[in-house]
Amino acid sequence: MILYNTLGQKKMEFVPHEGNKVNMYTCGPTVYHYAHIGNLRTYIMEDVLEKYLRYAGYDVTRVMNITDVGHLTSDADTGDDKMVQGAKREHKTVMEIAKFYTDAFFEDCRKLNIKTPDVVEPATNCIDDFINMVSVLIEKGYAYLAGGNVYFDTSKLDDYYVFGNINADDLEVGVREDVTGDENKRNKTDFVLWFTKSKFEDQALKWDSPWGTGYPGWHIECSSISIKHLGEYLDIHCGGVDNAFPHHTNEIAQSEAFLGHKWCNYWFHVLHLNDARGKMSKSKGEFLTVSLLEKNGYDPLVYRMFCLQSHYRKPLTFSYDSLDNTAKAYDKLVKRISSLKPEGEPELDRAEPYDKSFREALDNDLNTSLGLTAVYDVLKSDLSDSTKRYLIERFDEVLSLGLCDAKTETKGSIDSEIEALIAKRQEARANKDWATADKIRDELASMHVKLIDTPDGIKFEITE
Ligand code: AMP
Ligand code: ZN
């Protein structure tokens, strides 16, 4: 598989450290508010990556943190802790907020067919691990104490900007919001590993540490949780592109200083979802959520398809007009698939070239829109219905659009099921098989189907 690697800034062949085992880490949500559909674009594309790696035969272990402490409103270590902000906004405790929005996040994921990672670890579970990592960094001379906080000293590294010429806009995002410099820092790029001072009075959750009562910085949690569960060598680390700097850059700095060797080989970044106002962001106030899409009549899987129609490395602009086009395409696609009449065994040898073109699409830097084209190619082909269904079920292990699920039955497919039952009942009546005819009549009644005799034959309507 070829993947674009932010480390090196080019497409590279994906080769894990050890045989077919893949260690994958994903930055999880900061649970102070609902996830917006921009965040979920990132999680959808990461889900496709994980599922495709499995499809391609890799044995994947995926870990994700839940940021429930330490993420300040500015990534440059100033401002409030976002969790404290959320708690104030809703007059609840930080842990109540964390629980509520963690559950809400996984509920959104469920609706979008995003698989839960093998390990999900809230940062507040791992304070001892963070303290251990910070202690080692101090011992090794990579960290210093100043003004009560512990900082990572970026001047100790030969190459701090590992991702090279990061796009200027992303750098802007990295140090978003008004940043007043922290005079304790020896270098502008130094970052906090452990806070005891910084809006400390407001901090709800604090822990004892060798450097005083306080709380961890945001970056340390991802390094530490990844190393705790996946060991010293990480194959692939994912996140939205705004995380590349400073978050991932800092993760690399502290992990490699701690371990004494290279840590992670591949960095997978999903470009942003924008709306008319630019990058979708929780801090901008109003934002789009999965529940809002549902309230407006959209199946969340339509949004998943909307994301898959474009490449993860291109910014994507959301509008209801474009979502409407996807909704129509999705409905048509599901109807076409539900009208297949699979009988008999699939013809595996004839299926093979179609599977190959699906793999070629995803092997080429996760080209999901070509992956979708592969589904249409199957439908257009002269393969038997059972072969078509077999292939689409396989592709949907990765696409996860519910293409073959009964629960996504559209009105069209329900109609054809009813028509088939009516035809069977007519046939039974013609054969004077009253028992079967009555059984089908009862079945139709249980589906709220009312039969109407017309000169053109039997019609039906569904009553509530
Ligand atoms: P957060 O909950 O803010 O920590 O972000 C969760 C994930 O969403 C991170 O991987 C972010 O990089 C990503 N993200 C944030 N904003 C956007 C956006 N507008 N489009 C795509 N991904 C985003
Ligand atoms: Zn992270």
GROMACS .gro file of C-alpha atoms and ligand atoms in nm:
model
  488
    1MET     CA    1   0.000   0.000   0.000
    2ILE     CA    2   0.121   0.348  -0.087
    3LEU     CA    3   0.044   0.622   0.165
    4TYR     CA    4   0.132   0.988   0.183
    5ASN     CA    5   0.358   1.034   0.482
    6THR     CA    6   0.376   1.379   0.640
    7LEU     CA    7   0.716   1.268   0.768
    8GLY     CA    8   0.906   1.308   0.443
    9GLN     CA    9   0.612   1.476   0.271
   10LYS     CA   10   0.571   1.224  -0.003
   11LYS     CA   11   0.390   0.905  -0.091
   12MET     CA   12   0.573   0.600   0.036
   13GLU     CA   13   0.518   0.228   0.049
   14PHE     CA   14   0.371   0.131   0.384
   15VAL     CA   15   0.593  -0.126   0.555
   16PRO     CA   16   0.527  -0.205   0.923
   17HIS     CA   17   0.810  -0.266   1.169
   18GLU     CA   18   0.727  -0.629   1.225
   19GLY     CA   19   0.580  -0.856   0.959
   20ASN     CA   20   0.210  -0.796   0.914
   21LYS     CA   21   0.149  -0.641   1.256
   22VAL     CA   22   0.040  -0.279   1.250
   23ASN     CA   23   0.044  -0.057   1.558
   24MET     CA   24  -0.185   0.236   1.495
   25TYR     CA   25  -0.250   0.536   1.718
   26THR     CA   26  -0.523   0.796   1.680
   27CYS     CA   27  -0.558   1.125   1.864
   28GLY     CA   28  -0.896   1.105   2.029
   29PRO     CA   29  -1.152   1.377   2.090
   30THR     CA   30  -1.130   1.652   2.348
   31VAL     CA   31  -1.455   1.577   2.525
   32TYR     CA   32  -1.573   1.924   2.628
   33HIS     CA   33  -1.838   1.947   2.358
   34TYR     CA   34  -2.002   1.746   2.082
   35ALA     CA   35  -1.780   1.641   1.794
   36HIS     CA   36  -1.855   1.846   1.485
   37ILE     CA   37  -1.878   1.684   1.145
   38GLY     CA   38  -1.527   1.816   1.068
   39ASN     CA   39  -1.379   1.614   1.355
   40LEU     CA   40  -1.582   1.321   1.231
   41ARG     CA   41  -1.442   1.355   0.879
   42THR     CA   42  -1.104   1.278   1.036
   43TYR     CA   43  -1.242   0.980   1.231
   44ILE     CA   44  -1.424   0.844   0.924
   45MET     CA   45  -1.109   0.852   0.710
   46GLU     CA   46  -0.902   0.695   0.989
   47ASP     CA   47  -1.168   0.425   1.020
   48VAL     CA   48  -1.140   0.352   0.648
   49LEU     CA   49  -0.762   0.335   0.681
   50GLU     CA   50  -0.783   0.089   0.970
   51LYS     CA   51  -1.041  -0.128   0.796
   52TYR     CA   52  -0.850  -0.127   0.470
   53LEU     CA   53  -0.529  -0.232   0.646
   54ARG     CA   54  -0.723  -0.523   0.792
   55TYR     CA   55  -0.875  -0.599   0.450
   56ALA     CA   56  -0.525  -0.605   0.304
   57GLY     CA   57  -0.431  -0.872   0.560
   58TYR     CA   58  -0.259  -0.671   0.833
   59ASP     CA   59  -0.311  -0.752   1.195
   60VAL     CA   60  -0.397  -0.407   1.331
   61THR     CA   61  -0.401  -0.294   1.692
   62ARG     CA   62  -0.544   0.052   1.724
   63VAL     CA   63  -0.531   0.275   2.029
   64MET     CA   64  -0.707   0.606   2.087
   65ASN     CA   65  -0.692   0.843   2.383
   66ILE     CA   66  -0.975   1.052   2.521
   67THR     CA   67  -0.853   1.400   2.608
   68ASP     CA   68  -1.025   1.476   2.935
   69VAL     CA   69  -0.754   1.697   3.082
   70GLY     CA   70  -0.473   1.928   2.976
   71HIS     CA   71  -0.590   2.058   2.635
   72LEU     CA   72  -0.582   2.435   2.670
   73THR     CA   73  -0.772   2.674   2.447
   74SER     CA   74  -0.444   2.768   2.285
   75ASP     CA   75  -0.210   2.497   2.164
   76ALA     CA   76   0.073   2.729   2.275
   77ASP     CA   77   0.006   2.642   2.641
   78THR     CA   78  -0.204   2.938   2.740
   79GLY     CA   79  -0.573   2.989   2.808
   80ASP     CA   80  -0.818   2.776   3.002
   81ASP     CA   81  -0.832   2.401   3.000
   82LYS     CA   82  -1.106   2.326   2.748
   83MET     CA   83  -1.265   2.078   2.989
   84VAL     CA   84  -1.291   2.344   3.260
   85GLN     CA   85  -1.448   2.576   3.004
   86GLY     CA   86  -1.706   2.309   2.913
   87ALA     CA   87  -1.786   2.245   3.279
   88LYS     CA   88  -1.840   2.618   3.344
   89ARG     CA   89  -2.057   2.653   3.035
   90GLU     CA   90  -2.287   2.374   3.152
   91HIS     CA   91  -2.261   2.415   3.530
   92LYS     CA   92  -2.139   2.058   3.567
   93THR     CA   93  -1.824   1.893   3.695
   94VAL     CA   94  -1.539   1.819   3.457
   95MET     CA   95  -1.593   1.445   3.494
   96GLU     CA   96  -1.966   1.480   3.420
   97ILE     CA   97  -1.880   1.673   3.105
   98ALA     CA   98  -1.617   1.416   3.007
   99LYS     CA   99  -1.858   1.124   3.051
  100PHE     CA  100  -2.142   1.294   2.867
  101TYR     CA  101  -1.937   1.398   2.563
  102THR     CA  102  -1.738   1.073   2.549
  103ASP     CA  103  -2.068   0.883   2.527
  104ALA     CA  104  -2.198   1.133   2.270
  105PHE     CA  105  -1.883   1.086   2.061
  106PHE     CA  106  -1.919   0.707   2.051
  107GLU     CA  107  -2.288   0.739   1.971
  108ASP     CA  108  -2.195   0.956   1.669
  109CYS     CA  109  -1.931   0.700   1.573
  110ARG     CA  110  -2.188   0.422   1.594
  111LYS     CA  111  -2.422   0.609   1.361
  112LEU     CA  112  -2.137   0.665   1.117
  113ASN     CA  113  -2.025   0.299   1.131
  114ILE     CA  114  -1.690   0.401   1.280
  115LYS     CA  115  -1.543   0.104   1.464
  116THR     CA  116  -1.432   0.160   1.824
  117PRO     CA  117  -1.051   0.123   1.848
  118ASP     CA  118  -0.916  -0.183   2.029
  119VAL     CA  119  -0.804   0.032   2.321
  120VAL     CA  120  -0.967   0.359   2.426
  121GLU     CA  121  -0.785   0.527   2.709
  122PRO     CA  122  -0.890   0.845   2.890
  123ALA     CA  123  -0.591   1.063   2.980
  124THR     CA  124  -0.704   1.085   3.344
  125ASN     CA  125  -0.643   0.706   3.376
  126CYS     CA  126  -0.273   0.741   3.304
  127ILE     CA  127  -0.140   1.018   3.528
  128ASP     CA  128   0.131   0.792   3.677
  129ASP     CA  129   0.255   0.704   3.329
  130PHE     CA  130   0.279   1.074   3.237
  131ILE     CA  131   0.467   1.152   3.559
  132ASN     CA  132   0.710   0.869   3.485
  133MET     CA  133   0.774   0.993   3.132
  134VAL     CA  134   0.828   1.353   3.247
  135SER     CA  135   1.070   1.232   3.519
  136VAL     CA  136   1.275   1.043   3.260
  137LEU     CA  137   1.283   1.349   3.032
  138ILE     CA  138   1.414   1.561   3.319
  139GLU     CA  139   1.675   1.296   3.408
  140LYS     CA  140   1.792   1.280   3.048
  141GLY     CA  141   1.828   1.657   3.035
  142TYR     CA  142   1.546   1.721   2.788
  143ALA     CA  143   1.318   1.901   3.031
  144TYR     CA  144   1.348   2.182   3.286
  145LEU     CA  145   1.148   2.340   3.564
  146ALA     CA  146   1.056   2.705   3.540
  147GLY     CA  147   0.796   2.909   3.724
  148GLY     CA  148   0.648   2.589   3.870
  149ASN     CA  149   0.587   2.418   3.535
  150VAL     CA  150   0.795   2.150   3.362
  151TYR     CA  151   0.893   2.236   3.002
  152PHE     CA  152   1.041   2.035   2.720
  153ASP     CA  153   1.358   2.200   2.592
  154THR     CA  154   1.332   2.194   2.213
  155SER     CA  155   1.684   2.338   2.171
  156LYS     CA  156   1.817   1.996   2.277
  157LEU     CA  157   1.701   1.848   1.946
  158ASP     CA  158   1.888   1.862   1.615
  159ASP     CA  159   1.568   1.879   1.418
  160TYR     CA  160   1.257   1.991   1.600
  161TYR     CA  161   1.052   2.075   1.287
  162VAL     CA  162   1.042   1.714   1.170
  163PHE     CA  163   0.759   1.772   0.926
  164GLY     CA  164   0.966   2.030   0.741
  165ASN     CA  165   0.800   2.319   0.573
  166ILE     CA  166   0.462   2.297   0.736
  167ASN     CA  167   0.204   2.500   0.552
  168ALA     CA  168   0.188   2.851   0.694
  169ASP     CA  169  -0.190   2.825   0.748
  170ASP     CA  170  -0.149   2.511   0.954
  171LEU     CA  171   0.114   2.683   1.165
  172GLU     CA  172  -0.140   2.957   1.224
  173VAL     CA  173  -0.392   2.698   1.336
  174GLY     CA  174  -0.126   2.546   1.559
  175VAL     CA  175  -0.091   2.860   1.763
  176ARG     CA  176  -0.451   2.967   1.721
  177GLU     CA  177  -0.614   3.230   1.934
  178ASP     CA  178  -0.443   3.522   2.103
  179VAL     CA  179  -0.124   3.395   2.244
  180THR     CA  180   0.065   3.589   2.502
  181GLY     CA  181   0.416   3.451   2.535
  182ASP     CA  182   0.509   3.248   2.839
  183GLU     CA  183   0.824   3.409   2.984
  184ASN     CA  184   0.923   3.084   3.157
  185LYS     CA  185   1.002   2.921   2.824
  186ARG     CA  186   1.368   2.918   2.725
  187ASN     CA  187   1.277   2.881   2.358
  188LYS     CA  188   0.963   2.991   2.178
  189THR     CA  189   0.887   2.633   2.073
  190ASP     CA  190   0.931   2.478   2.422
  191PHE     CA  191   0.613   2.328   2.556
  192VAL     CA  192   0.466   2.231   2.889
  193LEU     CA  193   0.490   1.870   3.009
  194TRP     CA  194   0.340   1.932   3.352
  195PHE     CA  195   0.153   2.238   3.473
  196THR     CA  196   0.137   2.361   3.825
  197LYS     CA  197   0.083   2.723   3.721
  198SER     CA  198  -0.142   2.833   3.439
  199LYS     CA  199  -0.494   2.926   3.524
  200PHE     CA  200  -0.423   2.681   3.801
  201GLU     CA  201  -0.682   2.817   4.044
  202ASP     CA  202  -0.957   2.714   3.803
  203GLN     CA  203  -0.828   2.367   3.735
  204ALA     CA  204  -1.075   2.112   3.865
  205LEU     CA  205  -0.860   1.801   3.837
  206LYS     CA  206  -0.512   1.802   3.983
  207TRP     CA  207  -0.270   1.538   4.097
  208ASP     CA  208   0.037   1.526   4.319
  209SER     CA  209   0.366   1.505   4.135
  210PRO     CA  210   0.737   1.549   4.218
  211TRP     CA  211   0.699   1.907   4.085
  212GLY     CA  212   0.393   2.002   4.286
  213THR     CA  213   0.021   1.950   4.254
  214GLY     CA  214  -0.086   2.003   3.897
  215TYR     CA  215  -0.192   1.842   3.573
  216PRO     CA  216  -0.031   1.710   3.255
  217GLY     CA  217   0.021   1.893   2.929
  218TRP     CA  218  -0.184   1.774   2.632
  219HIS     CA  219   0.102   1.642   2.417
  220ILE     CA  220   0.246   1.406   2.680
  221GLU     CA  221  -0.076   1.209   2.699
  222CYS     CA  222  -0.063   1.083   2.339
  223SER     CA  223   0.305   0.984   2.355
  224SER     CA  224   0.261   0.811   2.684
  225ILE     CA  225  -0.065   0.630   2.604
  226SER     CA  226   0.073   0.513   2.271
  227ILE     CA  227   0.395   0.377   2.425
  228LYS     CA  228   0.200   0.219   2.713
  229HIS     CA  229  -0.025   0.015   2.484
  230LEU     CA  230   0.172  -0.021   2.162
  231GLY     CA  231   0.531  -0.032   2.278
  232GLU     CA  232   0.840   0.151   2.160
  233TYR     CA  233   0.771   0.129   1.787
  234LEU     CA  234   0.462   0.280   1.639
  235ASP     CA  235   0.379   0.211   1.275
  236ILE     CA  236   0.126   0.479   1.201
  237HIS     CA  237  -0.008   0.780   1.385
  238CYS     CA  238  -0.322   0.961   1.266
  239GLY     CA  239  -0.499   1.288   1.324
  240GLY     CA  240  -0.640   1.597   1.161
  241VAL     CA  241  -0.385   1.819   0.987
  242ASP     CA  242  -0.415   2.089   1.255
  243ASN     CA  243  -0.254   1.838   1.491
  244ALA     CA  244   0.066   1.811   1.285
  245PHE     CA  245   0.199   2.122   1.449
  246PRO     CA  246   0.255   2.166   1.734
  247HIS     CA  247   0.085   1.855   1.879
  248HIS     CA  248   0.244   1.578   1.672
  249THR     CA  249   0.573   1.761   1.638
  250ASN     CA  250   0.587   1.776   2.019
  251GLU     CA  251   0.481   1.413   2.052
  252ILE     CA  252   0.776   1.311   1.834
  253ALA     CA  253   1.017   1.534   2.026
  254GLN     CA  254   0.930   1.392   2.367
  255SER     CA  255   0.877   1.029   2.261
  256GLU     CA  256   1.210   1.003   2.080
  257ALA     CA  257   1.392   1.186   2.362
  258PHE     CA  258   1.233   0.939   2.607
  259LEU     CA  259   1.297   0.626   2.401
  260GLY     CA  260   1.634   0.722   2.256
  261HIS     CA  261   1.537   0.609   1.905
  262LYS     CA  262   1.299   0.678   1.621
  263TRP     CA  263   0.941   0.620   1.729
  264CYS     CA  264   0.684   0.634   1.450
  265ASN     CA  265   0.743   0.584   1.078
  266TYR     CA  266   0.419   0.703   0.916
  267TRP     CA  267   0.209   1.010   0.988
  268PHE     CA  268  -0.138   1.018   0.835
  269HIS     CA  269  -0.313   1.356   0.837
  270VAL     CA  270  -0.665   1.429   0.721
  271LEU     CA  271  -0.730   1.769   0.571
  272HIS     CA  272  -1.001   1.989   0.714
  273LEU     CA  273  -1.368   2.010   0.656
  274ASN     CA  274  -1.456   2.371   0.589
  275ASP     CA  275  -1.783   2.553   0.571
  276ALA     CA  276  -1.867   2.897   0.438
  277ARG     CA  277  -1.677   3.047   0.736
  278GLY     CA  278  -1.360   2.845   0.682
  279LYS     CA  279  -1.232   2.560   0.898
  280MET     CA  280  -1.508   2.405   1.104
  281SER     CA  281  -1.415   2.452   1.467
  282LYS     CA  282  -1.581   2.402   1.805
  283SER     CA  283  -1.449   2.731   1.935
  284LYS     CA  284  -1.632   2.928   1.664
  285GLY     CA  285  -1.963   2.871   1.838
  286GLU     CA  286  -2.228   2.718   1.614
  287PHE     CA  287  -2.116   2.400   1.442
  288LEU     CA  288  -2.268   2.107   1.261
  289THR     CA  289  -2.319   1.780   1.443
  290VAL     CA  290  -2.446   1.440   1.338
  291SER     CA  291  -2.766   1.498   1.538
  292LEU     CA  292  -2.829   1.818   1.347
  293LEU     CA  293  -2.787   1.636   1.015
  294GLU     CA  294  -3.035   1.374   1.137
  295LYS     CA  295  -3.278   1.644   1.247
  296ASN     CA  296  -3.256   1.782   0.896
  297GLY     CA  297  -3.354   1.443   0.756
  298TYR     CA  298  -3.016   1.298   0.656
  299ASP     CA  299  -2.903   0.946   0.729
  300PRO     CA  300  -2.559   0.984   0.897
  301LEU     CA  301  -2.424   0.733   0.643
  302VAL     CA  302  -2.495   0.989   0.371
  303TYR     CA  303  -2.238   1.208   0.544
  304ARG     CA  304  -1.996   0.915   0.554
  305MET     CA  305  -2.041   0.872   0.179
  306PHE     CA  306  -1.995   1.248   0.130
  307CYS     CA  307  -1.653   1.213   0.299
  308LEU     CA  308  -1.558   0.904   0.097
  309GLN     CA  309  -1.638   1.081  -0.229
  310SER     CA  310  -1.335   1.303  -0.186
  311HIS     CA  311  -0.972   1.238  -0.107
  312TYR     CA  312  -0.864   1.272   0.256
  313ARG     CA  313  -0.569   1.492   0.156
  314LYS     CA  314  -0.787   1.759  -0.004
  315PRO     CA  315  -0.978   2.015   0.199
  316LEU     CA  316  -1.350   1.944   0.175
  317THR     CA  317  -1.616   2.210   0.177
  318PHE     CA  318  -1.950   2.123   0.329
  319SER     CA  319  -2.278   2.255   0.193
  320TYR     CA  320  -2.631   2.119   0.216
  321ASP     CA  321  -2.652   2.131  -0.166
  322SER     CA  322  -2.361   1.893  -0.203
  323LEU     CA  323  -2.497   1.673   0.077
  324ASP     CA  324  -2.830   1.658  -0.110
  325ASN     CA  325  -2.652   1.527  -0.418
  326THR     CA  326  -2.483   1.260  -0.209
  327ALA     CA  327  -2.816   1.170  -0.044
  328LYS     CA  328  -2.971   1.107  -0.387
  329ALA     CA  329  -2.674   0.902  -0.501
  330TYR     CA  330  -2.676   0.703  -0.176
  331ASP     CA  331  -3.046   0.628  -0.198
  332LYS     CA  332  -3.014   0.512  -0.558
  333LEU     CA  333  -2.713   0.299  -0.479
  334VAL     CA  334  -2.879   0.125  -0.184
  335LYS     CA  335  -3.193   0.062  -0.391
  336ARG     CA  336  -2.992  -0.090  -0.672
  337ILE     CA  337  -2.813  -0.319  -0.432
  338SER     CA  338  -3.130  -0.420  -0.252
  339SER     CA  339  -3.289  -0.516  -0.583
  340LEU     CA  340  -3.018  -0.776  -0.649
  341LYS     CA  341  -3.149  -1.131  -0.628
  342PRO     CA  342  -2.855  -1.335  -0.514
  343GLU     CA  343  -2.908  -1.703  -0.583
  344GLY     CA  344  -2.642  -1.967  -0.581
  345GLU     CA  345  -2.275  -1.935  -0.510
  346PRO     CA  346  -2.069  -1.631  -0.616
  347GLU     CA  347  -1.825  -1.691  -0.903
  348LEU     CA  348  -1.500  -1.620  -0.722
  349ASP     CA  349  -1.275  -1.629  -1.028
  350ARG     CA  350  -1.490  -1.373  -1.207
  351ALA     CA  351  -1.504  -1.159  -0.890
  352GLU     CA  352  -1.125  -1.140  -0.863
  353PRO     CA  353  -1.053  -0.858  -1.114
  354TYR     CA  354  -1.316  -0.637  -0.947
  355ASP     CA  355  -1.163  -0.700  -0.606
  356LYS     CA  356  -0.825  -0.616  -0.757
  357SER     CA  357  -0.941  -0.279  -0.885
  358PHE     CA  358  -1.095  -0.199  -0.546
  359ARG     CA  359  -0.763  -0.280  -0.380
  360GLU     CA  360  -0.569  -0.079  -0.637
  361ALA     CA  361  -0.783   0.224  -0.555
  362LEU     CA  362  -0.725   0.198  -0.180
  363ASP     CA  363  -0.363   0.093  -0.215
  364ASN     CA  364  -0.307   0.423  -0.391
  365ASP     CA  365  -0.306   0.653  -0.090
  366LEU     CA  366  -0.655   0.547   0.018
  367ASN     CA  367  -0.842   0.667  -0.287
  368THR     CA  368  -1.192   0.617  -0.151
  369SER     CA  369  -1.374   0.785  -0.436
  370LEU     CA  370  -1.224   0.529  -0.676
  371GLY     CA  371  -1.318   0.265  -0.419
  372LEU     CA  372  -1.678   0.379  -0.457
  373THR     CA  373  -1.643   0.367  -0.835
  374ALA     CA  374  -1.549   0.001  -0.794
  375VAL     CA  375  -1.893  -0.058  -0.637
  376TYR     CA  376  -2.065   0.102  -0.939
  377ASP     CA  377  -1.847  -0.100  -1.176
  378VAL     CA  378  -1.965  -0.419  -1.007
  379LEU     CA  379  -2.329  -0.315  -1.040
  380LYS     CA  380  -2.284  -0.228  -1.410
  381SER     CA  381  -2.106  -0.555  -1.485
  382ASP     CA  382  -2.254  -0.878  -1.622
  383LEU     CA  383  -2.161  -1.069  -1.305
  384SER     CA  384  -2.433  -1.279  -1.143
  385ASP     CA  385  -2.633  -1.109  -0.870
  386SER     CA  386  -2.480  -1.330  -0.603
  387THR     CA  387  -2.128  -1.241  -0.723
  388LYS     CA  388  -2.223  -0.872  -0.720
  389ARG     CA  389  -2.363  -0.898  -0.372
  390TYR     CA  390  -2.059  -1.093  -0.254
  391LEU     CA  391  -1.820  -0.824  -0.383
  392ILE     CA  392  -2.020  -0.532  -0.249
  393GLU     CA  393  -2.045  -0.693   0.093
  394ARG     CA  394  -1.666  -0.730   0.090
  395PHE     CA  395  -1.602  -0.373  -0.020
  396ASP     CA  396  -1.842  -0.254   0.245
  397GLU     CA  397  -1.624  -0.410   0.515
  398VAL     CA  398  -1.402  -0.109   0.438
  399LEU     CA  399  -1.648   0.153   0.313
  400SER     CA  400  -1.900   0.073   0.589
  401LEU     CA  401  -2.186   0.249   0.417
  402GLY     CA  402  -2.440  -0.012   0.521
  403LEU     CA  403  -2.478  -0.095   0.150
  404CYS     CA  404  -2.618  -0.441   0.218
  405ASP     CA  405  -2.775  -0.387   0.559
  406ALA     CA  406  -3.144  -0.451   0.606
  407LYS     CA  407  -3.155  -0.150   0.838
  408THR     CA  408  -3.070   0.081   0.554
  409GLU     CA  409  -3.356  -0.054   0.348
  410THR     CA  410  -3.493   0.235   0.157
  411LYS     CA  411  -3.850   0.289   0.064
  412GLY     CA  412  -3.774   0.140  -0.277
  413SER     CA  413  -3.649  -0.188  -0.142
  414ILE     CA  414  -3.941  -0.220   0.101
  415ASP     CA  415  -4.177  -0.163  -0.191
  416SER     CA  416  -4.021  -0.443  -0.390
  417GLU     CA  417  -4.042  -0.678  -0.091
  418ILE     CA  418  -4.416  -0.603  -0.057
  419GLU     CA  419  -4.471  -0.647  -0.429
  420ALA     CA  420  -4.304  -0.985  -0.413
  421LEU     CA  421  -4.531  -1.090  -0.123
  422ILE     CA  422  -4.843  -0.974  -0.308
  423ALA     CA  423  -4.738  -1.171  -0.615
  424LYS     CA  424  -4.682  -1.480  -0.400
  425ARG     CA  425  -5.023  -1.437  -0.242
  426GLN     CA  426  -5.189  -1.406  -0.583
  427GLU     CA  427  -5.015  -1.720  -0.694
  428ALA     CA  428  -5.131  -1.905  -0.379
  429ARG     CA  429  -5.489  -1.790  -0.437
  430ALA     CA  430  -5.473  -1.900  -0.800
  431ASN     CA  431  -5.361  -2.242  -0.674
  432LYS     CA  432  -5.641  -2.237  -0.416
  433ASP     CA  433  -5.370  -2.260  -0.148
  434TRP     CA  434  -5.577  -2.062   0.101
  435ALA     CA  435  -5.351  -2.137   0.398
  436THR     CA  436  -5.047  -1.977   0.230
  437ALA     CA  437  -5.256  -1.689   0.099
  438ASP     CA  438  -5.388  -1.618   0.451
  439LYS     CA  439  -5.040  -1.643   0.600
  440ILE     CA  440  -4.909  -1.385   0.353
  441ARG     CA  441  -5.215  -1.164   0.417
  442ASP     CA  442  -5.131  -1.168   0.791
  443GLU     CA  443  -4.766  -1.093   0.721
  444LEU     CA  444  -4.861  -0.795   0.506
  445ALA     CA  445  -5.100  -0.675   0.777
  446SER     CA  446  -4.820  -0.688   1.032
  447MET     CA  447  -4.619  -0.462   0.798
  448HIS     CA  448  -4.914  -0.215   0.800
  449VAL     CA  449  -4.980  -0.284   0.433
  450LYS     CA  450  -5.334  -0.220   0.315
  451LEU     CA  451  -5.427  -0.394  -0.011
  452ILE     CA  452  -5.645  -0.213  -0.262
  453ASP     CA  453  -5.821  -0.388  -0.548
  454THR     CA  454  -5.806  -0.178  -0.865
  455PRO     CA  455  -5.892  -0.252  -1.231
  456ASP     CA  456  -5.513  -0.259  -1.289
  457GLY     CA  457  -5.457  -0.525  -1.028
  458ILE     CA  458  -5.379  -0.513  -0.661
  459LYS     CA  459  -5.217  -0.194  -0.530
  460PHE     CA  460  -5.116  -0.117  -0.178
  461GLU     CA  461  -5.059   0.157   0.068
  462ILE     CA  462  -4.874   0.157   0.399
  463THR     CA  463  -5.085   0.278   0.689
  464GLU     CA  464  -4.952   0.389   1.023
  465AMP     P1  465  -1.039   1.770   1.908
  465AMP     O1  466  -1.165   1.706   1.962
  465AMP     O2  467  -1.048   1.917   1.893
  465AMP     O3  468  -0.917   1.729   1.988
  465AMP     O4  469  -1.021   1.715   1.760
  465AMP     C1  470  -1.042   1.583   1.724
  465AMP     C2  471  -0.987   1.554   1.585
  465AMP     O5  472  -1.054   1.631   1.484
  465AMP     C3  473  -0.838   1.587   1.570
  465AMP     O6  474  -0.776   1.482   1.495
  465AMP     C4  475  -0.839   1.717   1.492
  465AMP     O7  476  -0.721   1.732   1.418
  465AMP     C5  477  -0.958   1.694   1.399
  465AMP     N1  478  -1.020   1.818   1.345
  465AMP     C6  479  -1.044   1.933   1.409
  465AMP     N2  480  -1.108   2.022   1.327
  465AMP     C7  481  -1.126   1.958   1.208
  465AMP     C8  482  -1.187   1.994   1.082
  465AMP     N3  483  -1.245   2.112   1.061
  465AMP     N4  484  -1.185   1.902   0.982
  465AMP     C9  485  -1.129   1.780   1.001
  465AMP     N5  486  -1.072   1.740   1.117
  465AMP    C10  487  -1.069   1.827   1.220
  466ZN      ZN  488  -0.276   1.338   2.023
   0.00000   0.00000   0.00000
